[in-house]
Amino acid sequence: MAARWSTERVLGLASDASSAKAGRGQAVPAKWSGTGASARAVWGACQGSGQKPYQAAVELAGPAFRCTCPSRKFPCKHALGLLLLWSSGQVPEAEDEAGWVRIWLEERASRVTRAEKRPEAPKDLEAAAKRAQDRMARVTAGAAELRGWLTDRVGAGFAGFERGGAGELRGVAARMIDAQATGLANGLRRAAGLIGQGRDWPGDLLSELSLLYVLAGSVTRLEELPPALAETVRTRLGFAASTAQVLESGERVADQWLVTGAVDEEQDSLRTRRTWLRGRHSGRPALVLSFAPPGRPLDSSLPPGHIVPGELAFYPGAVPLRALVADHTEPVTSPIPRGDTVTEALASYAEALAADPWLDRWPMLLADLTPATCPADSPTSFPTGASATGPAASLTGSLTGPPTGPTRSPADPSAPPTGSTGQPTGPAGSTASPPTGPTGPSTRQAGPTTGLPRHPPTGRTGWALSDVDGAALPLTPGTDPWRLLALAAEHPVTLAAEWTPAGLRPLTCWHPDGVVRLD
């Protein structure tokens, strides 16, 4: 029989919060009949509003879902309710599946076999090279146009830019789309979103446009850049390596990967899941992306709070962060992991930012945190300059909140010893030296070496997370602090989060009673 999943792992399959709530409502034994669980699947019949019960089944290996209900969400509330029942030990084990379940499993296996046997169409390498050359020519022309526009626009100043500036930026972004420079277009749209946001928006906008200017200028200098940085520039421009290329020639790292958190976002009729991992032995951070249309399931093979032994294949780059799962085994629940101090986490972020100046988020695993308040909307509350100690020094002495304990929370006793940063090989592989050159990351050295965000957080809600040393990081605007306050009421917690230009975005919290997904 397959090992039962945790409740957190089941709820992590839900496409949204309403689905999770509805799934809990279906996890009532009285509603179900004919339930069973084998090594391959869980199944049962749920009585709905009609006369005929809905038949629901879940193939555990995928997982894959089947239900006769009319819902367009996958998994539907019946599949979630069935899994919750199974998770709580209320589904009997069975040696063989019910007939309709066995037929469905065999049909799925047959489709997979046919797909594997389907011959691949012959590749026209010459035509592919010609298409790549033509696209690079269009991107180069678009980048030159953007640099010219930026020079003129910044020279004219931002006076009056708050009225109509966003539309102007989006218009230029549309021209970059025409030039197939999707990375430049995304940066312009991001810059448009900064206009009028907070009193320091002109500085934030200038910072974003400066990075775009450097990126556009790098297009014509790819041959001069170090190979890893050149790959980063290509990726930022929109030339991503294919999955097949990464699996064939990407750097392979085998480890016990701790799934530290996942973030689901929906934009332009596409759902994206960012799943963050951290190697228990290598200390390597990794990012696995999955995509799906709205209402369809995202990859759920990497549940937050679990350890997944396996091998990742990393995309090339100065900070090789994004990866594909080449091979993995069944996830197991993780004990409370070993986390970093705020200072250690910022040091690893600074090292990564020095190698990739366009880095817009960085995973952090922080230990012994408690929520604390700090003066809201105060320009001196958060780092704004080249302070050598960053936010730790800026916030120390200004925090109030629950007292922090003098000792760290229980660490994972089986974890191997690590260096001062908890990452013996450096963030995302420290083999890449900080590149230099007039258009390279050297232009950002004064900022990144302090471990400060690209856009210093201002106008915050007044909440931060503080470690036992008194160092603290501000939460992103809109973050609800109350769950963190409840979780850390009696004991500091270990937290996985994304560090972004807007602040810290909590994802997963470990405390003595278990793990809680916060995002």
XYZ file of C-alpha atoms in Angstrom, residues 97-424:
328
model
C -8.924 -1.583 -7.562
C -12.627 -1.471 -8.386
C -13.361 -2.358 -12.016
C -14.034 1.196 -13.233
C -10.876 2.409 -11.524
C -8.758 -0.351 -13.057
C -10.091 0.470 -16.553
C -9.257 4.167 -16.057
C -5.721 3.380 -14.861
C -5.129 1.060 -17.809
C -6.365 3.693 -20.272
C -3.987 6.247 -18.783
C -1.061 3.831 -18.957
C -1.918 3.062 -22.580
C -1.934 6.750 -23.520
C 1.476 7.240 -21.914
C 2.870 4.254 -23.797
C 1.536 5.525 -27.124
C 3.014 8.956 -26.493
C 6.418 7.477 -25.702
C 6.384 5.404 -28.891
C 5.306 8.292 -31.109
C 8.262 9.144 -33.395
C 9.570 12.676 -33.163
C 9.381 14.821 -36.252
C 12.788 15.284 -37.883
C 14.386 18.570 -36.867
C 15.553 21.006 -39.499
C 18.617 22.329 -37.703
C 19.490 24.758 -40.464
C 16.044 26.319 -40.411
C 16.140 26.524 -36.603
C 19.507 28.300 -36.721
C 18.152 30.748 -39.291
C 15.118 31.502 -37.103
C 17.357 32.086 -34.087
C 19.593 34.417 -36.107
C 16.621 36.392 -37.390
C 15.187 36.738 -33.913
C 18.469 37.944 -32.478
C 18.623 40.594 -35.211
C 15.137 41.809 -34.282
C 15.963 41.801 -30.562
C 19.164 43.754 -31.224
C 17.253 46.377 -33.182
C 14.613 46.579 -30.437
C 17.266 46.936 -27.731
C 18.921 49.788 -29.641
C 15.554 51.532 -29.962
C 14.919 51.110 -26.245
C 18.302 52.548 -25.258
C 17.668 55.562 -27.428
C 14.207 56.087 -25.973
C 15.479 55.702 -22.410
C 18.272 58.210 -22.988
C 15.838 60.806 -24.292
C 13.153 60.109 -21.688
C 15.403 60.137 -18.648
C 17.128 63.254 -19.958
C 13.757 64.995 -20.111
C 13.030 64.059 -16.496
C 10.038 62.466 -14.839
C 8.094 65.673 -14.267
C 4.545 64.966 -15.289
C 5.363 61.306 -15.821
C 2.763 60.332 -13.210
C 0.102 61.434 -15.719
C 0.335 59.137 -18.719
C 3.807 57.739 -18.060
C 2.506 54.227 -17.477
C 0.741 54.216 -20.819
C 3.882 55.495 -22.518
C 5.942 52.674 -21.001
C 3.390 50.066 -22.022
C 3.468 51.444 -25.558
C 7.233 50.942 -25.699
C 6.724 47.477 -24.211
C 4.402 46.619 -27.098
C 7.152 47.596 -29.543
C 9.552 45.291 -27.688
C 7.025 42.462 -28.092
C 7.036 43.147 -31.824
C 10.820 42.905 -31.674
C 10.499 39.536 -29.845
C 12.403 41.019 -26.874
C 9.996 39.674 -24.258
C 12.392 40.239 -21.372
C 12.665 43.947 -22.158
C 8.884 44.188 -22.561
C 8.308 42.558 -19.166
C 10.738 45.002 -17.549
C 8.923 47.980 -19.069
C 5.560 46.701 -17.832
C 7.077 46.204 -14.392
C 8.385 49.776 -14.498
C 4.940 51.044 -15.506
C 3.528 49.467 -12.354
C 5.900 51.492 -10.172
C 4.623 54.906 -11.246
C 2.800 56.642 -8.438
C 3.360 53.777 -6.002
C 4.758 55.345 -2.833
C 6.508 58.636 -2.433
C 9.832 57.257 -3.691
C 8.474 55.940 -6.972
C 10.744 58.151 -9.160
C 13.800 56.517 -7.595
C 12.344 53.037 -7.961
C 11.434 53.760 -11.571
C 14.896 55.088 -12.357
C 16.445 51.962 -10.816
C 14.251 49.676 -12.919
C 14.924 51.621 -16.106
C 18.658 51.624 -15.384
C 18.675 47.834 -15.238
C 16.773 47.714 -18.512
C 19.307 50.078 -20.084
C 22.154 47.805 -18.987
C 20.325 44.707 -20.232
C 19.591 46.285 -23.605
C 23.223 47.330 -23.931
C 24.400 43.801 -23.221
C 22.760 42.454 -26.364
C 25.589 43.566 -28.603
C 28.273 42.387 -26.177
C 27.268 38.800 -25.581
C 30.481 37.460 -27.078
C 32.569 39.571 -24.671
C 30.763 38.486 -21.500
C 31.741 35.485 -19.375
C 29.758 32.468 -20.619
C 27.618 32.183 -17.484
C 26.706 35.876 -17.536
C 26.000 35.711 -21.275
C 23.519 32.899 -20.567
C 21.888 35.055 -17.909
C 21.552 37.947 -20.366
C 20.011 35.668 -22.996
C 17.545 34.333 -20.452
C 16.611 37.830 -19.261
C 16.030 38.843 -22.882
C 13.695 35.895 -23.415
C 15.989 33.284 -24.983
C 15.341 30.445 -22.541
C 17.010 27.080 -23.008
C 14.628 24.274 -23.926
C 13.663 21.553 -21.474
C 15.371 18.955 -23.635
C 18.602 20.982 -23.666
C 18.596 21.372 -19.889
C 17.907 17.691 -19.269
C 20.616 16.726 -21.735
C 23.416 19.108 -20.800
C 22.358 21.042 -17.677
C 24.309 20.752 -14.435
C 22.988 17.783 -12.441
C 22.821 17.920 -8.642
C 21.579 14.953 -6.600
C 20.468 15.740 -3.068
C 17.695 15.471 -0.544
C 15.708 18.516 -1.596
C 13.698 20.330 1.046
C 10.638 21.944 -0.541
C 10.666 25.258 1.279
C 7.622 26.849 -0.315
C 5.431 27.409 -3.343
C 3.717 30.460 -4.818
C 0.824 30.281 -7.295
C 0.106 33.255 -9.541
C -2.274 33.770 -12.444
C -1.601 36.192 -15.277
C -2.717 36.385 -18.895
C -4.790 33.197 -18.673
C -1.871 31.202 -17.370
C -1.284 29.842 -13.884
C 2.294 29.667 -12.675
C 3.669 27.865 -9.632
C 7.086 28.794 -8.264
C 8.381 25.988 -6.079
C 11.495 26.682 -4.033
C 13.845 23.934 -2.904
C 17.016 23.754 -0.877
C 19.517 20.889 -0.908
C 20.112 19.485 2.573
C 23.670 18.445 1.696
C 24.672 20.895 -1.045
C 22.875 23.912 0.421
C 21.896 24.816 -3.158
C 18.693 26.803 -3.653
C 16.599 25.839 -6.652
C 13.468 27.079 -8.370
C 11.113 24.751 -10.251
C 8.419 26.381 -12.390
C 5.216 24.752 -13.578
C 2.451 26.174 -15.736
C -1.201 25.350 -16.407
C -4.348 27.038 -17.755
C -6.815 28.350 -15.123
C -8.744 25.534 -13.443
C -6.223 22.891 -14.430
C -3.888 21.249 -11.918
C -0.348 22.458 -11.460
C 2.508 20.126 -10.704
C 1.997 18.891 -7.141
C 4.849 16.411 -6.898
C 6.842 18.821 -4.702
C 4.712 19.541 -1.614
C 6.032 22.288 0.696
C 7.382 21.076 4.012
C 8.549 17.763 2.554
C 11.917 16.344 1.552
C 12.172 14.931 -1.952
C 15.269 12.832 -2.664
C 16.215 13.226 -6.298
C 18.279 14.890 -8.975
C 17.790 18.345 -10.482
C 19.050 19.642 -13.804
C 19.875 23.359 -13.635
C 19.446 25.938 -16.374
C 22.723 27.697 -17.188
C 23.416 31.182 -15.858
C 25.539 33.303 -13.553
C 23.235 32.269 -10.705
C 21.893 28.869 -11.778
C 18.665 28.942 -9.813
C 15.959 27.572 -12.109
C 15.963 23.786 -12.432
C 14.042 20.817 -13.760
C 13.324 17.694 -11.750
C 15.201 14.963 -13.599
C 14.385 12.224 -11.122
C 12.846 11.977 -7.680
C 11.322 9.547 -5.225
C 8.349 9.805 -2.889
C 8.296 12.931 -0.667
C 8.655 12.465 3.080
C 7.704 14.913 5.801
C 10.598 17.111 6.892
C 11.551 17.873 10.480
C 12.165 21.492 11.378
C 15.014 22.456 9.029
C 18.136 24.355 9.913
C 17.660 28.009 9.046
C 19.954 30.992 8.612
C 20.136 34.197 10.541
C 18.940 37.326 8.790
C 22.521 38.476 8.333
C 23.557 35.167 6.754
C 20.559 35.180 4.434
C 21.261 38.733 3.288
C 24.896 37.832 2.664
C 23.882 35.001 0.325
C 21.421 37.323 -1.414
C 24.128 39.942 -1.895
C 26.451 37.360 -3.441
C 23.749 36.233 -5.845
C 22.777 39.790 -6.757
C 26.388 40.646 -7.492
C 26.416 37.852 -10.089
C 22.954 38.546 -11.515
C 21.919 42.201 -11.101
C 18.459 41.487 -12.559
C 17.583 39.034 -9.789
C 14.145 40.076 -8.514
C 13.536 37.481 -5.772
C 15.659 35.227 -3.610
C 14.681 32.288 -1.389
C 15.431 32.556 2.306
C 15.164 29.983 5.099
C 15.316 31.859 8.385
C 15.501 30.520 11.938
C 14.138 31.770 15.256
C 11.869 34.483 13.937
C 9.212 36.468 15.728
C 6.958 39.165 14.289
C 7.730 42.658 15.446
C 6.490 46.129 14.750
C 8.559 49.012 13.532
C 7.757 52.598 12.643
C 5.558 52.434 9.579
C 6.132 54.683 6.595
C 9.367 55.972 8.031
C 12.247 56.439 5.605
C 14.738 55.571 8.323
C 13.096 52.321 9.347
C 14.435 50.309 6.438
C 17.703 50.231 4.536
C 18.032 52.984 1.997
C 21.747 53.393 1.556
C 25.032 51.557 1.500
C 25.004 50.573 5.139
C 27.471 47.781 5.677
C 25.087 45.969 7.980
C 21.884 46.562 6.060
C 18.482 46.217 7.619
C 19.765 44.533 10.728
C 21.393 47.693 11.949
C 18.601 49.869 10.635
C 15.957 48.060 12.601
C 17.808 47.052 15.725
C 16.526 49.015 18.641
C 13.356 50.110 16.869
C 11.459 46.854 17.192
C 8.753 45.969 19.623
C 6.780 42.793 19.886
C 6.852 39.331 21.443
C 10.137 38.657 23.220
C 12.562 36.365 21.456
C 13.984 33.361 23.218
C 17.681 33.159 23.910
C 18.051 29.794 22.192
C 17.396 28.618 18.680
C 14.483 26.401 17.750
C 15.172 22.671 17.408
C 17.219 22.124 14.286
C 17.160 19.098 12.049
C 19.580 16.756 13.850
C 20.268 14.749 10.722
C 21.294 17.730 8.638
C 25.004 17.923 7.816
C 27.100 20.757 9.163
C 27.210 23.821 6.973
C 29.264 26.936 6.702
C 28.534 30.284 8.157
C 25.868 30.929 5.564
C 24.400 27.470 5.740
C 25.368 27.020 2.082
C 28.820 25.469 1.758
